[in-house]
């Protein structure tokens, strides 16, 4: 059991650590957390210019993908920053094996959804396959304290 913010923070720290080793001068530009794109809208992560949404579970595809789709008008407004070859690429990281329903919903959206001439390309990443250490690592003291605070504030599992 872990919260989305914990998973997001672990991905952020891992990406930041990698960037610091390979290109320390560009870390702050290429690895960003909670990027505001519109009023009340913020991306979980922005890694090398690609928006990322982090979810613990894949049990509600319409809600999860709907959240991503609600970001699109703001990303389209920002133009070339996010649009490459007529598409906005978006990564959805799931902290469990993605459901078949989630996979088919993303495929349907990728095949049919556009804003004007701009299409969306959602890439689904199963964190249990490629990033087990993000999920299976024991909580650090800092993470435990953050989880306790989140639990008290009613944010557990969000």
mmCIF file of C-alpha atoms in Angstrom:
data_model
loop_
_atom_site.group_PDB
_atom_site.id
_atom_site.type_symbol
_atom_site.label_atom_id
_atom_site.label_comp_id
_atom_site.label_asym_id
_atom_site.label_seq_id
_atom_site.Cartn_x
_atom_site.Cartn_y
_atom_site.Cartn_z
ATOM 1 C CA UNK A 1 0.000 0.000 0.000
ATOM 2 C CA UNK A 2 1.327 3.370 -1.012
ATOM 3 C CA UNK A 3 -0.093 6.657 -2.196
ATOM 4 C CA UNK A 4 0.094 8.135 -5.668
ATOM 5 C CA UNK A 5 2.183 10.995 -4.334
ATOM 6 C CA UNK A 6 4.720 8.490 -2.971
ATOM 7 C CA UNK A 7 4.947 6.709 -6.315
ATOM 8 C CA UNK A 8 5.185 10.049 -8.143
ATOM 9 C CA UNK A 9 7.932 11.258 -5.808
ATOM 10 C CA UNK A 10 9.901 8.039 -6.240
ATOM 11 C CA UNK A 11 9.705 8.304 -10.025
ATOM 12 C CA UNK A 12 10.737 11.954 -9.785
ATOM 13 C CA UNK A 13 13.729 11.171 -7.574
ATOM 14 C CA UNK A 14 14.817 8.272 -9.806
ATOM 15 C CA UNK A 15 14.587 10.395 -12.981
ATOM 16 C CA UNK A 16 16.319 13.302 -11.286
ATOM 17 C CA UNK A 17 19.142 11.050 -10.087
ATOM 18 C CA UNK A 18 19.625 9.651 -13.569
ATOM 19 C CA UNK A 19 19.676 13.129 -15.113
ATOM 20 C CA UNK A 20 22.167 14.369 -12.531
ATOM 21 C CA UNK A 21 24.536 11.582 -13.584
ATOM 22 C CA UNK A 22 24.098 12.078 -17.334
ATOM 23 C CA UNK A 23 23.455 15.800 -17.732
ATOM 24 C CA UNK A 24 23.508 17.733 -14.454
ATOM 25 C CA UNK A 25 23.150 21.137 -16.137
ATOM 26 C CA UNK A 26 19.680 20.295 -17.486
ATOM 27 C CA UNK A 27 18.137 18.505 -14.505
ATOM 28 C CA UNK A 28 15.763 21.277 -13.415
ATOM 29 C CA UNK A 29 14.535 21.822 -16.981
ATOM 30 C CA UNK A 30 14.054 18.157 -17.868
ATOM 31 C CA UNK A 31 12.687 16.712 -14.621
ATOM 32 C CA UNK A 32 9.795 18.614 -13.029
ATOM 33 C CA UNK A 33 7.136 17.660 -10.498
ATOM 34 C CA UNK A 34 3.588 19.071 -10.281
ATOM 35 C CA UNK A 35 3.787 21.408 -13.265
ATOM 36 C CA UNK A 36 0.845 23.839 -13.386
ATOM 37 C CA UNK A 37 -0.674 24.014 -16.875
ATOM 38 C CA UNK A 38 -3.978 25.740 -16.165
ATOM 39 C CA UNK A 39 -6.232 26.883 -13.330
ATOM 40 C CA UNK A 40 -6.481 23.892 -10.997
ATOM 41 C CA UNK A 41 -4.626 21.621 -13.418
ATOM 42 C CA UNK A 42 -1.161 20.268 -12.807
ATOM 43 C CA UNK A 43 0.806 17.467 -14.365
ATOM 44 C CA UNK A 44 2.191 14.928 -11.913
ATOM 45 C CA UNK A 45 5.530 14.928 -13.706
ATOM 46 C CA UNK A 46 7.152 16.396 -16.765
ATOM 47 C CA UNK A 47 10.094 14.235 -17.829
ATOM 48 C CA UNK A 48 12.125 15.487 -20.760
ATOM 49 C CA UNK A 49 9.119 17.410 -22.075
ATOM 50 C CA UNK A 50 6.690 14.478 -21.849
ATOM 51 C CA UNK A 51 3.742 14.845 -19.438
ATOM 52 C CA UNK A 52 3.309 11.970 -16.977
ATOM 53 C CA UNK A 53 0.318 10.967 -14.869
ATOM 54 C CA UNK A 54 0.888 8.543 -11.995
ATOM 55 C CA UNK A 55 -1.830 6.269 -10.628
ATOM 56 C CA UNK A 56 -1.619 3.423 -8.130
ATOM 57 C CA UNK A 57 -4.471 1.468 -9.663
ATOM 58 C CA UNK A 58 -6.087 0.980 -13.053
ATOM 59 C CA UNK A 59 -9.576 0.107 -11.839
ATOM 60 C CA UNK A 60 -11.320 3.199 -13.270
ATOM 61 C CA UNK A 61 -10.107 3.747 -16.852
ATOM 62 C CA UNK A 62 -12.658 6.410 -17.750
ATOM 63 C CA UNK A 63 -11.755 8.549 -14.739
ATOM 64 C CA UNK A 64 -7.990 8.154 -15.220
ATOM 65 C CA UNK A 65 -7.985 8.700 -18.983
ATOM 66 C CA UNK A 66 -10.611 11.442 -18.599
ATOM 67 C CA UNK A 67 -8.238 13.288 -16.300
ATOM 68 C CA UNK A 68 -5.525 13.123 -18.968
ATOM 69 C CA UNK A 69 -7.959 14.297 -21.647
ATOM 70 C CA UNK A 70 -8.935 17.284 -19.492
ATOM 71 C CA UNK A 71 -5.302 18.430 -19.654
ATOM 72 C CA UNK A 72 -5.146 18.386 -23.452
ATOM 73 C CA UNK A 73 -6.657 21.819 -24.221
ATOM 74 C CA UNK A 74 -4.060 23.401 -21.928
ATOM 75 C CA UNK A 75 -1.243 21.436 -23.527
ATOM 76 C CA UNK A 76 -2.462 22.332 -27.033
ATOM 77 C CA UNK A 77 -2.538 26.014 -25.998
ATOM 78 C CA UNK A 78 1.138 25.756 -25.083
ATOM 79 C CA UNK A 79 1.864 24.694 -28.675
ATOM 80 C CA UNK A 80 5.288 23.467 -29.658
ATOM 81 C CA UNK A 81 6.295 22.828 -26.077
ATOM 82 C CA UNK A 82 4.143 19.668 -26.071
ATOM 83 C CA UNK A 83 3.113 19.046 -29.694
ATOM 84 C CA UNK A 84 5.563 16.975 -31.732
ATOM 85 C CA UNK A 85 4.667 15.641 -35.187
ATOM 86 C CA UNK A 86 0.999 16.566 -34.690
ATOM 87 C CA UNK A 87 0.741 14.601 -31.430
ATOM 88 C CA UNK A 88 0.917 15.147 -27.738
ATOM 89 C CA UNK A 89 2.658 12.229 -26.090
ATOM 90 C CA UNK A 90 1.528 11.425 -22.575
ATOM 91 C CA UNK A 91 2.745 8.675 -20.256
ATOM 92 C CA UNK A 92 0.408 7.017 -17.765
ATOM 93 C CA UNK A 93 2.329 5.151 -15.078
ATOM 94 C CA UNK A 94 0.318 2.535 -13.178
ATOM 95 C CA UNK A 95 1.580 1.017 -9.926
ATOM 96 C CA UNK A 96 -0.099 -2.315 -10.640
ATOM 97 C CA UNK A 97 -0.602 -4.566 -13.632
ATOM 98 C CA UNK A 98 -2.887 -2.525 -15.928
ATOM 99 C CA UNK A 99 -6.342 -3.953 -16.452
ATOM 100 C CA UNK A 100 -7.476 -5.093 -19.888
ATOM 101 C CA UNK A 101 -10.163 -2.445 -19.669
ATOM 102 C CA UNK A 102 -7.513 0.254 -19.170
ATOM 103 C CA UNK A 103 -5.467 -1.023 -22.115
ATOM 104 C CA UNK A 104 -8.449 -1.152 -24.483
ATOM 105 C CA UNK A 105 -9.710 2.272 -23.348
ATOM 106 C CA UNK A 106 -6.310 3.861 -24.028
ATOM 107 C CA UNK A 107 -6.127 2.184 -27.433
ATOM 108 C CA UNK A 108 -9.585 3.524 -28.326
ATOM 109 C CA UNK A 109 -8.651 7.051 -27.210
ATOM 110 C CA UNK A 110 -5.314 6.948 -29.078
ATOM 111 C CA UNK A 111 -7.075 5.782 -32.255
ATOM 112 C CA UNK A 112 -9.873 8.340 -32.181
ATOM 113 C CA UNK A 113 -9.236 11.422 -30.048
ATOM 114 C CA UNK A 114 -8.081 14.759 -31.486
ATOM 115 C CA UNK A 115 -8.278 18.424 -30.649
ATOM 116 C CA UNK A 116 -8.271 20.126 -34.028
ATOM 117 C CA UNK A 117 -5.340 18.551 -35.855
ATOM 118 C CA UNK A 118 -3.585 17.424 -32.678
ATOM 119 C CA UNK A 119 -3.840 13.768 -31.668
ATOM 120 C CA UNK A 120 -3.005 12.202 -28.309
ATOM 121 C CA UNK A 121 -0.682 9.275 -27.841
ATOM 122 C CA UNK A 122 -0.990 7.834 -24.351
ATOM 123 C CA UNK A 123 1.718 5.336 -23.428
ATOM 124 C CA UNK A 124 0.870 2.993 -20.586
ATOM 125 C CA UNK A 125 3.727 2.027 -18.284
ATOM 126 C CA UNK A 126 3.324 -0.826 -15.862
ATOM 127 C CA UNK A 127 5.595 0.125 -12.953
ATOM 128 C CA UNK A 128 5.470 -3.463 -11.683
ATOM 129 C CA UNK A 129 7.423 -4.669 -14.725
ATOM 130 C CA UNK A 130 10.174 -2.138 -15.250
ATOM 131 C CA UNK A 131 10.353 -0.268 -11.969
ATOM 132 C CA UNK A 132 9.719 -2.838 -9.259
ATOM 133 C CA UNK A 133 12.144 -1.037 -6.978
ATOM 134 C CA UNK A 134 9.816 1.974 -6.988
ATOM 135 C CA UNK A 135 6.994 -0.137 -5.604
ATOM 136 C CA UNK A 136 8.736 -2.811 -3.567
ATOM 137 C CA UNK A 137 11.326 -0.698 -1.760
ATOM 138 C CA UNK A 138 10.546 -0.252 1.923
ATOM 139 C CA UNK A 139 9.409 3.187 2.988
ATOM 140 C CA UNK A 140 12.119 5.556 4.121
ATOM 141 C CA UNK A 141 11.609 7.469 7.352
ATOM 142 C CA UNK A 142 10.708 10.587 5.343
ATOM 143 C CA UNK A 143 8.172 8.591 3.289
ATOM 144 C CA UNK A 144 6.632 7.046 6.411
ATOM 145 C CA UNK A 145 6.174 10.482 7.935
ATOM 146 C CA UNK A 146 4.651 11.801 4.729
ATOM 147 C CA UNK A 147 2.295 8.802 4.522
ATOM 148 C CA UNK A 148 1.159 9.348 8.116
ATOM 149 C CA UNK A 149 0.438 12.994 7.376
ATOM 150 C CA UNK A 150 -1.398 12.122 4.153
ATOM 151 C CA UNK A 151 -3.449 9.464 5.939
ATOM 152 C CA UNK A 152 -4.464 11.929 8.660
ATOM 153 C CA UNK A 153 -5.459 14.469 5.995
ATOM 154 C CA UNK A 154 -7.565 11.897 4.122
ATOM 155 C CA UNK A 155 -5.256 11.734 1.078
ATOM 156 C CA UNK A 156 -4.303 8.052 1.395
ATOM 157 C CA UNK A 157 -4.389 6.254 -1.949
ATOM 158 C CA UNK A 158 -5.253 9.321 -4.012
#
